[in-house]
XYZ file of C-alpha atoms in Angstrom:
648
model
C 0.342 -0.203 0.123
C 1.122 3.491 -1.148
C 1.212 5.379 1.810
C 1.896 8.861 0.190
C -0.893 8.185 -1.915
C -3.365 7.540 0.914
C -2.203 10.715 2.581
C -2.789 12.589 -0.621
C -6.200 11.192 -0.671
C -6.936 11.976 2.908
C -6.127 15.842 1.964
C -8.234 15.566 -0.915
C -11.101 14.676 1.093
C -10.471 17.216 3.865
C -9.036 14.416 6.577
C -5.717 16.286 6.785
C -4.273 19.998 5.974
C -2.142 20.990 3.417
C 0.428 21.251 6.011
C -0.318 17.762 7.480
C 0.490 16.318 3.942
C 3.545 18.536 2.931
C 5.281 17.702 6.339
C 4.633 14.193 5.236
C 6.385 14.832 2.068
C 9.206 16.603 3.528
C 10.015 13.656 5.648
C 9.931 11.432 2.522
C 12.303 13.461 0.968
C 14.790 13.216 3.921
C 13.993 9.695 5.397
C 14.958 6.487 3.760
C 12.639 5.093 0.748
C 11.713 2.090 3.101
C 10.710 3.956 6.204
C 6.782 4.831 5.180
C 6.183 4.876 8.929
C 7.972 7.693 9.878
C 6.246 9.636 7.037
C 2.993 8.951 8.164
C 3.744 9.443 11.766
C 4.751 12.620 10.657
C 1.865 13.942 8.852
C -0.162 12.447 12.050
C 1.844 14.205 14.551
C 1.152 17.699 12.331
C -2.499 16.879 12.392
C -2.475 16.377 16.218
C -1.131 19.938 16.281
C -3.703 21.255 14.202
C -5.975 19.605 16.559
C -4.400 21.328 19.563
C -2.201 18.381 21.059
C 1.603 19.305 21.359
C 2.326 15.411 20.443
C 0.918 12.378 19.448
C 0.484 9.432 21.827
C 1.775 6.138 20.071
C -0.025 3.875 22.678
C -3.448 5.384 22.147
C -2.698 5.339 18.541
C -2.069 1.926 18.566
C -5.253 0.635 20.295
C -7.577 2.851 18.348
C -6.280 5.188 15.662
C -9.464 6.284 14.085
C -11.044 7.315 17.122
C -8.157 8.857 18.556
C -7.040 10.577 15.661
C -11.190 11.649 14.822
C -10.449 10.520 11.647
C -12.464 10.821 9.391
C -13.710 14.002 10.567
C -17.475 14.569 11.008
C -17.823 16.424 7.925
C -16.222 14.051 5.696
C -19.293 12.251 2.837
C -19.828 8.510 3.116
C -18.345 8.617 -0.277
C -14.948 9.697 1.140
C -15.186 6.839 3.858
C -15.487 4.408 1.044
C -12.627 5.899 -1.260
C -9.810 6.122 2.203
C -7.810 3.840 3.491
C -8.744 3.959 7.488
C -5.949 5.075 9.905
C -6.128 1.894 11.836
C -5.610 -0.064 8.156
C -2.627 2.411 6.864
C -1.102 2.278 10.233
C -0.745 -1.495 10.072
C 0.185 -1.601 6.586
C 2.852 0.733 7.260
C 4.282 -1.610 10.000
C 3.229 0.455 13.532
C 4.533 -1.816 16.294
C 3.874 -0.861 20.234
C 7.261 -1.486 20.527
C 8.947 1.641 21.350
C 12.396 0.413 20.763
C 11.467 -0.633 17.332
C 9.867 2.715 16.352
C 12.549 4.823 18.223
C 15.179 3.192 16.205
C 13.115 3.798 13.012
C 12.704 7.390 13.574
C 16.396 7.724 14.758
C 17.243 6.017 11.234
C 15.014 7.827 9.089
C 14.531 11.476 10.848
C 18.326 12.630 10.910
C 19.320 12.274 14.744
C 19.641 15.468 16.915
C 18.550 17.632 14.319
C 15.586 15.535 13.116
C 12.155 17.434 12.929
C 10.830 14.801 15.007
C 11.387 13.888 18.775
C 10.333 10.592 19.909
C 10.046 11.136 23.795
C 9.165 8.812 27.152
C 8.971 5.920 25.034
C 4.935 6.893 23.976
C 4.843 10.666 22.780
C 5.871 11.757 19.401
C 6.694 15.447 18.840
C 7.597 17.779 16.248
C 10.949 19.238 17.528
C 9.637 22.807 18.041
C 7.378 21.733 20.657
C 9.293 19.281 22.154
C 11.678 22.143 23.198
C 8.758 24.297 24.260
C 7.777 21.753 27.045
C 11.254 21.063 28.214
C 11.979 24.618 28.437
C 8.544 25.271 30.704
C 9.336 22.330 32.523
C 12.732 22.633 33.533
C 12.249 26.883 34.249
C 9.114 25.995 36.228
C 11.093 23.523 37.967
C 13.679 25.741 39.015
C 11.504 28.466 40.141
C 9.761 26.130 42.362
C 13.102 25.285 43.760
C 13.823 28.894 44.738
C 12.433 29.559 48.114
C 13.116 32.894 49.602
C 14.240 33.556 53.215
C 10.920 34.434 54.789
C 9.823 35.531 58.548
C 6.517 33.420 58.833
C 5.566 35.707 61.701
C 5.912 38.802 60.106
C 4.219 37.181 57.027
C 1.499 36.327 59.193
C 1.045 39.574 60.710
C 0.674 41.172 57.033
C -2.070 38.517 56.155
C -3.645 39.791 59.393
C -3.803 43.387 58.461
C -5.107 42.496 54.833
C -7.339 39.928 55.573
C -8.337 40.630 59.215
C -7.794 37.794 62.203
C -8.453 33.897 60.829
C -12.315 33.087 61.100
C -13.529 29.496 61.716
C -13.990 28.937 57.975
C -10.953 28.370 55.967
C -10.012 31.399 53.774
C -8.143 29.966 50.425
C -7.247 33.715 49.314
C -5.276 33.921 52.498
C -3.581 30.409 51.801
C -3.091 31.541 48.222
C -1.235 34.728 49.443
C 0.885 32.776 51.949
C 1.579 30.121 49.115
C 2.412 32.695 46.263
C 5.153 34.362 48.477
C 6.571 31.041 49.260
C 8.646 30.387 45.961
C 9.231 31.595 42.617
C 6.396 29.949 40.810
C 2.873 29.498 42.041
C -1.034 29.300 40.789
C -4.259 30.418 41.748
C -7.036 28.634 40.070
C -10.923 29.080 40.597
C -14.075 29.660 39.159
C -15.977 33.101 38.479
C -16.575 34.820 41.801
C -14.297 32.964 43.644
C -12.291 35.995 44.464
C -9.141 35.816 42.242
C -9.250 39.779 41.810
C -9.972 40.115 45.435
C -6.885 37.460 46.266
C -4.506 39.269 43.753
C -4.691 42.595 45.059
C -4.032 41.563 48.500
C -1.127 39.509 47.007
C 0.533 42.392 45.590
C 0.081 44.336 48.553
C 1.825 41.498 50.539
C 4.527 41.333 48.403
C 5.083 44.920 48.452
C 5.100 44.917 52.606
C 7.440 41.906 52.829
C 9.729 43.866 50.589
C 9.771 47.140 52.009
C 13.163 47.151 53.783
C 14.711 46.483 50.431
C 12.777 48.798 48.256
C 9.719 48.307 45.715
C 9.120 45.358 43.642
C 8.920 46.103 39.842
C 5.452 44.313 39.079
C 4.389 43.315 35.845
C 0.265 42.364 35.151
C -0.519 40.317 31.905
C -3.193 38.786 30.220
C -3.536 36.906 26.420
C -6.070 39.582 25.026
C -6.438 43.128 25.242
C -10.229 42.452 26.666
C -8.795 40.325 29.389
C -5.975 42.912 30.225
C -8.165 45.518 30.548
C -10.571 43.752 32.866
C -7.909 42.831 35.177
C -6.806 46.573 35.229
C -10.532 47.652 35.809
C -11.027 44.878 38.281
C -7.934 45.879 40.340
C -8.304 49.485 40.628
C -11.969 48.793 41.610
C -11.045 46.507 44.487
C -7.872 49.159 45.707
C -10.563 51.403 46.164
C -12.317 49.401 48.890
C -9.066 48.793 50.505
C -8.027 50.828 53.821
C -4.273 50.938 55.336
C -2.526 50.683 52.382
C -1.758 54.399 51.234
C 1.765 54.286 51.710
C 1.968 51.290 48.895
C -1.333 52.332 46.854
C 0.528 53.506 43.884
C 2.714 50.383 43.906
C -0.303 48.035 43.877
C -2.218 48.992 40.392
C 0.400 48.792 37.641
C -1.672 48.771 34.384
C -2.535 45.418 32.777
C -0.664 44.464 29.020
C -0.895 41.858 26.744
C 1.709 38.953 26.653
C 2.468 40.233 23.044
C 2.974 43.478 24.267
C 5.015 42.763 27.734
C 7.594 40.462 25.533
C 7.523 43.036 22.772
C 6.213 41.684 19.246
C 8.823 41.825 16.556
C 7.133 43.280 13.117
C 9.080 40.497 11.219
C 9.488 36.959 12.537
C 8.288 34.696 15.305
C 10.178 35.730 18.120
C 9.824 38.682 20.989
C 12.085 41.243 21.987
C 12.070 39.836 25.453
C 13.723 36.563 25.575
C 16.602 34.625 27.415
C 19.278 36.952 26.143
C 17.720 40.114 26.599
C 14.961 39.587 30.096
C 11.952 41.540 31.318
C 13.260 44.054 34.126
C 10.815 42.878 36.831
C 10.629 41.136 39.985
C 7.472 39.551 39.652
C 4.828 38.600 36.645
C 1.026 37.894 37.340
C -0.725 36.327 34.270
C -4.329 36.333 34.414
C -6.959 34.254 32.034
C -3.814 32.256 32.317
C -5.996 28.936 30.763
C -5.965 30.945 27.306
C -2.311 30.781 27.129
C -0.477 28.357 24.761
C 2.239 26.142 25.091
C 4.415 28.647 22.716
C 3.552 31.507 24.601
C 4.392 30.028 27.868
C 7.717 28.957 26.986
C 8.439 32.717 25.390
C 7.161 34.076 28.958
C 9.366 31.778 30.965
C 12.262 32.194 28.648
C 12.023 36.055 29.027
C 11.703 36.055 33.051
C 15.022 37.115 34.851
C 15.969 34.027 37.322
C 14.886 35.635 40.422
C 11.473 36.702 39.097
C 8.265 35.412 40.392
C 5.521 33.999 38.007
C 2.228 33.577 39.147
C -0.757 32.389 36.950
C -4.466 33.142 37.590
C -7.261 31.405 36.007
C -9.825 28.869 35.981
C -8.557 25.466 35.307
C -12.004 24.130 34.079
C -12.314 26.848 31.239
C -11.367 26.172 27.619
C -7.889 25.436 26.711
C -5.979 27.799 24.445
C -6.873 28.028 20.773
C -3.404 27.383 20.430
C -1.382 24.017 21.186
C -1.329 22.661 24.765
C -3.393 23.052 27.898
C -0.822 24.425 30.058
C -2.940 25.312 32.912
C -5.317 22.510 32.859
C -1.781 20.499 32.987
C -0.472 22.073 35.710
C -3.687 22.077 37.706
C -4.139 18.397 37.496
C -4.925 17.266 41.200
C -5.799 20.535 42.572
C -9.295 19.532 43.806
C -8.272 17.055 45.615
C -5.090 19.255 47.105
C -2.373 16.188 47.299
C -0.064 18.765 49.480
C 2.728 16.885 51.479
C 2.506 17.302 54.964
C 5.622 19.897 55.116
C 4.162 21.954 52.792
C 0.755 21.641 54.467
C 2.682 22.682 57.646
C 4.311 25.532 56.242
C 1.328 26.918 55.075
C -0.605 26.778 58.306
C 2.124 28.526 60.066
C 2.393 31.617 57.318
C -1.825 31.581 57.098
C -2.849 30.495 60.271
C -5.587 28.034 58.449
C -5.666 24.649 58.772
C -5.714 22.817 55.526
C -8.376 19.641 55.330
C -6.843 16.414 56.439
C -8.259 14.884 53.019
C -6.008 17.303 51.240
C -2.941 16.198 52.935
C -0.947 13.181 51.384
C 2.174 12.245 52.267
C 2.485 9.836 49.081
C 2.171 12.874 46.971
C 2.552 12.837 43.702
C 3.338 9.091 43.305
C -0.659 8.725 44.484
C -2.079 11.887 42.592
C -1.417 14.994 41.409
C 1.678 16.405 40.408
C 4.782 18.358 41.511
C 2.939 21.635 40.787
C 0.138 20.800 43.492
C 3.004 21.766 45.962
C 2.475 25.484 44.271
C -1.150 25.640 43.409
C -4.333 26.430 45.643
C -7.796 26.311 44.453
C -10.513 28.926 45.217
C -13.544 26.973 46.398
C -16.105 29.583 47.224
C -18.005 31.835 44.587
C -19.398 34.980 45.586
C -20.901 35.592 42.282
C -22.683 32.151 41.797
C -24.771 29.932 44.384
C -24.333 26.082 43.235
C -27.326 25.290 44.768
C -29.292 27.676 42.156
C -29.690 28.929 39.082
C -26.298 29.841 36.941
C -24.226 28.410 39.703
C -26.127 25.114 40.035
C -26.059 24.573 35.947
C -22.530 25.506 35.699
C -21.516 22.997 38.500
C -23.695 20.225 37.071
C -21.911 20.574 33.664
C -18.435 20.977 34.895
C -18.885 17.871 37.098
C -20.189 15.903 34.345
C -23.431 15.135 36.650
C -26.570 14.293 34.397
C -29.149 13.567 36.488
C -30.583 16.795 37.625
C -29.686 17.939 34.230
C -31.807 15.529 32.376
C -34.705 17.407 34.642
C -34.135 20.364 33.996
C -33.582 19.768 29.861
C -37.070 18.023 30.060
C -38.565 20.840 31.420
C -36.936 24.187 32.287
C -40.022 26.151 32.405
C -41.834 24.018 35.072
C -38.626 23.891 36.855
C -38.771 27.630 37.147
C -42.396 27.689 37.616
C -41.891 25.449 40.529
C -38.912 26.677 42.164
C -37.690 30.910 41.447
C -34.286 29.695 42.317
C -34.121 28.782 38.719
C -35.929 31.222 36.709
C -32.782 32.853 35.185
C -31.865 29.575 33.255
C -33.726 28.695 30.284
C -33.504 26.174 27.788
C -34.848 27.126 24.131
C -35.346 24.177 21.871
C -35.432 24.946 18.480
C -34.643 22.884 15.198
C -33.376 25.491 12.728
C -31.496 28.603 14.239
C -34.041 31.070 11.979
C -36.945 29.937 14.049
C -39.408 32.452 15.441
C -38.426 31.917 19.035
C -35.064 32.167 18.239
C -35.944 35.462 16.483
C -37.844 36.771 19.290
C -35.367 36.034 22.001
C -32.530 38.023 19.813
C -34.992 40.992 19.105
C -35.981 41.389 22.716
C -32.426 40.813 23.945
C -31.307 43.562 21.740
C -34.000 45.853 22.312
C -32.280 47.860 25.029
C -28.882 48.554 23.412
C -31.495 49.822 19.890
C -33.045 51.968 22.188
C -29.894 53.193 23.415
C -29.032 54.191 19.634
C -32.340 55.838 18.973
C -31.320 58.230 21.901
C -28.718 60.281 20.015
C -28.031 63.738 21.910
C -29.185 66.957 19.902
C -26.808 68.169 17.332
C -25.759 70.982 19.570
C -24.791 68.792 22.135
C -20.928 69.328 23.131
C -18.221 66.145 22.543
C -18.507 65.394 26.350
C -22.573 64.667 25.307
C -21.681 62.243 22.829
C -18.865 60.351 24.706
C -21.858 60.089 27.460
C -23.858 58.543 24.859
C -21.461 56.221 23.450
C -20.890 54.838 26.944
C -24.252 54.278 27.251
C -24.538 52.261 23.965
C -21.619 50.151 24.564
C -23.183 49.300 28.422
C -26.125 48.048 26.712
C -24.615 46.142 23.881
C -22.727 44.249 26.488
C -25.662 43.508 28.324
C -26.891 40.963 26.027
C -24.554 38.489 24.229
C -24.862 35.521 21.660
C -22.004 32.973 21.792
C -21.829 30.202 18.949
C -19.500 26.926 19.586
C -18.444 26.948 16.138
C -17.717 29.443 13.298
C -18.747 27.836 10.148
C -22.462 26.427 9.636
C -26.102 27.398 10.059
C -25.776 27.136 13.842
C -22.174 28.907 13.621
C -21.477 32.433 14.450
C -20.791 34.113 10.939
C -24.236 32.542 9.688
C -25.952 33.934 12.989
C -24.570 37.232 12.696
C -25.878 37.613 9.410
C -29.273 36.361 10.332
C -29.569 38.744 13.154
C -28.654 41.725 10.976
C -31.476 40.670 8.840
C -33.759 40.472 11.632
C -32.810 43.823 12.463
C -33.333 44.952 8.877
C -29.172 46.010 8.380
C -28.768 46.482 4.802
C -25.199 45.240 4.411
C -26.086 43.985 0.590
C -23.887 47.171 -0.521
C -20.418 47.277 -0.792
C -19.926 49.492 2.299
C -20.182 47.392 5.185
C -20.628 49.946 7.780
C -23.556 51.238 9.259
C -24.786 53.199 12.357
C -25.158 50.636 15.320
C -22.623 48.256 13.773
C -20.905 45.891 16.737
C -17.530 45.272 15.842
C -14.854 43.093 17.414
C -11.048 43.638 16.524
C -9.475 40.236 15.318
C -6.048 41.025 15.632
C -3.687 43.155 17.937
C -3.190 46.891 16.579
C -0.391 48.406 18.195
C -0.598 51.414 15.993
C -4.125 52.386 17.204
C -3.855 50.904 20.758
C -6.632 48.527 20.036
C -6.278 44.500 20.972
C -7.395 41.341 19.681
C -11.042 40.992 21.338
C -11.714 44.796 21.637
C -15.466 46.164 21.419
C -16.618 49.194 19.393
C -19.781 50.502 17.619
C -20.329 52.447 14.696
C -21.902 55.742 15.667
C -22.894 59.132 14.085
C -22.669 61.907 16.102
C -23.982 64.707 14.294
C -26.036 64.944 10.934
C -23.206 65.132 8.173
C -20.442 64.031 9.830
C -19.021 60.710 9.005
C -19.716 57.225 10.918
C -17.069 56.771 13.777
C -16.412 53.598 15.902
C -16.602 54.252 19.832
C -14.322 52.323 22.093
C -14.179 52.416 25.490
C -10.415 52.421 27.098
C -9.105 50.613 30.296
C -9.791 54.063 32.069
C -13.418 54.399 30.719
C -13.279 56.946 28.309
C -14.305 56.997 24.540
C -11.915 56.795 21.756
C -13.772 57.796 18.126
C -11.953 56.206 15.225
C -12.755 56.363 11.596
C -13.749 53.185 9.959
C -11.335 53.243 7.393
C -8.423 52.873 10.056
C -9.905 49.592 11.276
C -8.522 46.800 9.142
C -8.857 43.420 11.224
C -12.862 43.398 12.736
C -15.997 41.354 12.018
C -19.589 42.031 13.107
C -20.123 40.716 16.546
C -23.676 40.279 17.376
C -22.627 36.550 18.095
C -19.267 35.581 18.557
C -17.840 32.371 19.595
C -17.298 31.244 23.003
C -13.450 31.066 22.635
C -13.818 34.785 22.067
C -16.053 35.629 24.849
C -13.106 34.191 27.719
C -12.248 36.764 29.810
C -15.624 38.660 29.586
C -19.151 38.716 31.409
C -22.456 39.680 30.010
C -25.903 40.339 31.961
C -27.628 37.767 29.718
C -25.719 35.235 28.030
C -27.154 32.953 24.797
C -25.458 29.734 23.802
C -25.927 28.264 20.681
C -25.133 24.752 20.359
C -25.203 22.832 16.925
C -28.016 20.601 16.318
C -25.673 17.529 16.036
C -22.686 16.196 18.300
C -19.289 17.863 17.134
C -15.600 17.054 18.472
C -15.487 21.048 19.643
C -18.636 20.286 21.817
C -17.363 19.639 25.354
C -18.217 20.104 28.897
C -15.714 22.822 29.204
C -16.986 24.917 26.023
C -20.276 24.686 27.970
C -18.910 25.393 31.274
C -17.212 28.354 30.026
C -20.210 29.776 28.118
C -22.422 28.981 30.842
C -20.036 31.520 33.385
C -19.994 33.909 31.121
C -23.610 35.178 32.219
C -23.723 37.420 35.081
C -27.709 37.304 35.612
C -29.273 35.690 33.059
C -28.564 32.386 30.932
C -30.221 30.890 27.968
C -29.196 27.642 26.357
C -30.194 27.382 22.363
C -30.100 23.614 21.477
C -32.078 21.405 18.933
C -32.322 18.645 21.491
C -31.443 17.634 24.884
C -29.216 14.856 23.181
C -26.786 17.184 21.814
C -26.546 18.803 25.582
C -25.879 15.613 27.067
C -23.698 14.361 24.528
C -21.670 17.801 24.795
C -21.542 17.195 28.640
C -19.898 13.876 28.662
C -17.132 14.764 26.719
C -14.182 16.415 28.105
C -11.122 18.438 26.358
C -8.377 16.060 26.515
C -4.880 17.771 25.397
C -2.232 15.477 25.535
C 1.387 16.430 26.731
C 4.146 15.772 29.178
C 3.966 18.953 31.410
C 2.880 16.618 34.172
């Protein structure tokens, strides 16, 4: 069987990307003619990278290649299935053996030794060399930071925590424990769901670090996030929290550096992949805190740790249960493996108790960790467990908890009669299931028109022509606020239930004429899709096209991090898309008063419990789930994001 011919057929039928096929061809040119297994495995490693996996797991591949690779893809036709050889058959024909030694020998002989584009690691994982280097660099750097433990006066630390949190109460304060943990070494993770107090914690952590450092001078602290929207929200949240804190006037100005994107922090180059700050030109900083760390992929994390000076602390914040990054890897999810159970070694638990004056639950102390479960990183991780935003016994909190924990008994009842449950128990009145057979259904149209009504009304309240520029700024701010009160989120970009089709449909429902060559109209909401440093706009920023006075050109209003309004001509915005609907991925780091999540009408690999959980937790007060059938929802909850890798 001709392996390369079959790979070409897979590409023709959409099973592989052109990139995957061409990498197989490259290996064919470099490898001996009798090594078709290497060509095939190389193409499949590239395919897995496209699915978000930094590596190809040979054992899983040998057990059930078709399911593991998700080949053929769901959109494949029955004709293409009959024309193409299945992955299992092709691997058998190419001579796949589950004996790692044989495969290692084949790769070494075929791919060029130390500089080969493929690396076979840990007797089971096959990497593209670049991603193997990323993973190795992250592990080595974090190991060094975890091993660095500064000299600390525990009595002094306890006193600082008492000042910032008050005396310890009967209930354990995980925020207090998290602050103590983050001071203990050069690397730490604070994870928790919405409303568990990550901002509350990080502000007090900043104050703790500065207080403990006072005699040696102020620390240089950098705050960062993966997207501009997340960075702006981090800046705003920290400033709001600081305004509520007494007794820190002497260090207040040191606690609110503006958050920036990771790209801005590291210094994007106009040419090439690298950053200005790297191992040869490190950042000038003592502490880097990264919010929304679940969105950080393996390549960005490797760039970040490379740019950190050896003495700097790295602190990651985020929800481990949210969607993994769009790029390859699931860095936060892997590092937080076992965090729910704690798995704290006795000496770590004892240190935390002395520092924070909080006794950890016995069930979370594990003398056999990490052999018994979890990982080395658990000794540097604290999970915040109590949400002030959601109550997991009612409404949005209950639905999110059931989905996140993949419990389906209560969920089945809710799916069967969400209205009846809401009528019987007002605690569930703010979560609604809308079951429609087509995205253009009348019920869907009514939901969208009602949800957007406050936004449309605010558009109509334009100030009089004689109004001042300040009046128009106030109006634009109100329009943006009302826009953010209602948001449609989709699981996919394409298809009838995807983001693009729904945006077109909403524009038709609102009678927006976009048939002409000029796409701009008053009231058009747009999202920036690529960072634009010249305009100081970030991927994910939202603006609304508005006309201030009759005869004036349209301008797009954006809200800045300090709540001012910027007006830009549409012609200056080269990377935007209409955003009545956005994907769940794009919504990370945001929240909306009323969130609507739209699921496709059939099962899809992208539908996982992480996607649905992320969508649900974007809602602040009200949540609506639109689905073709309860079966799709239950199938979604049954699946998890499984990103492979060797970080743990």
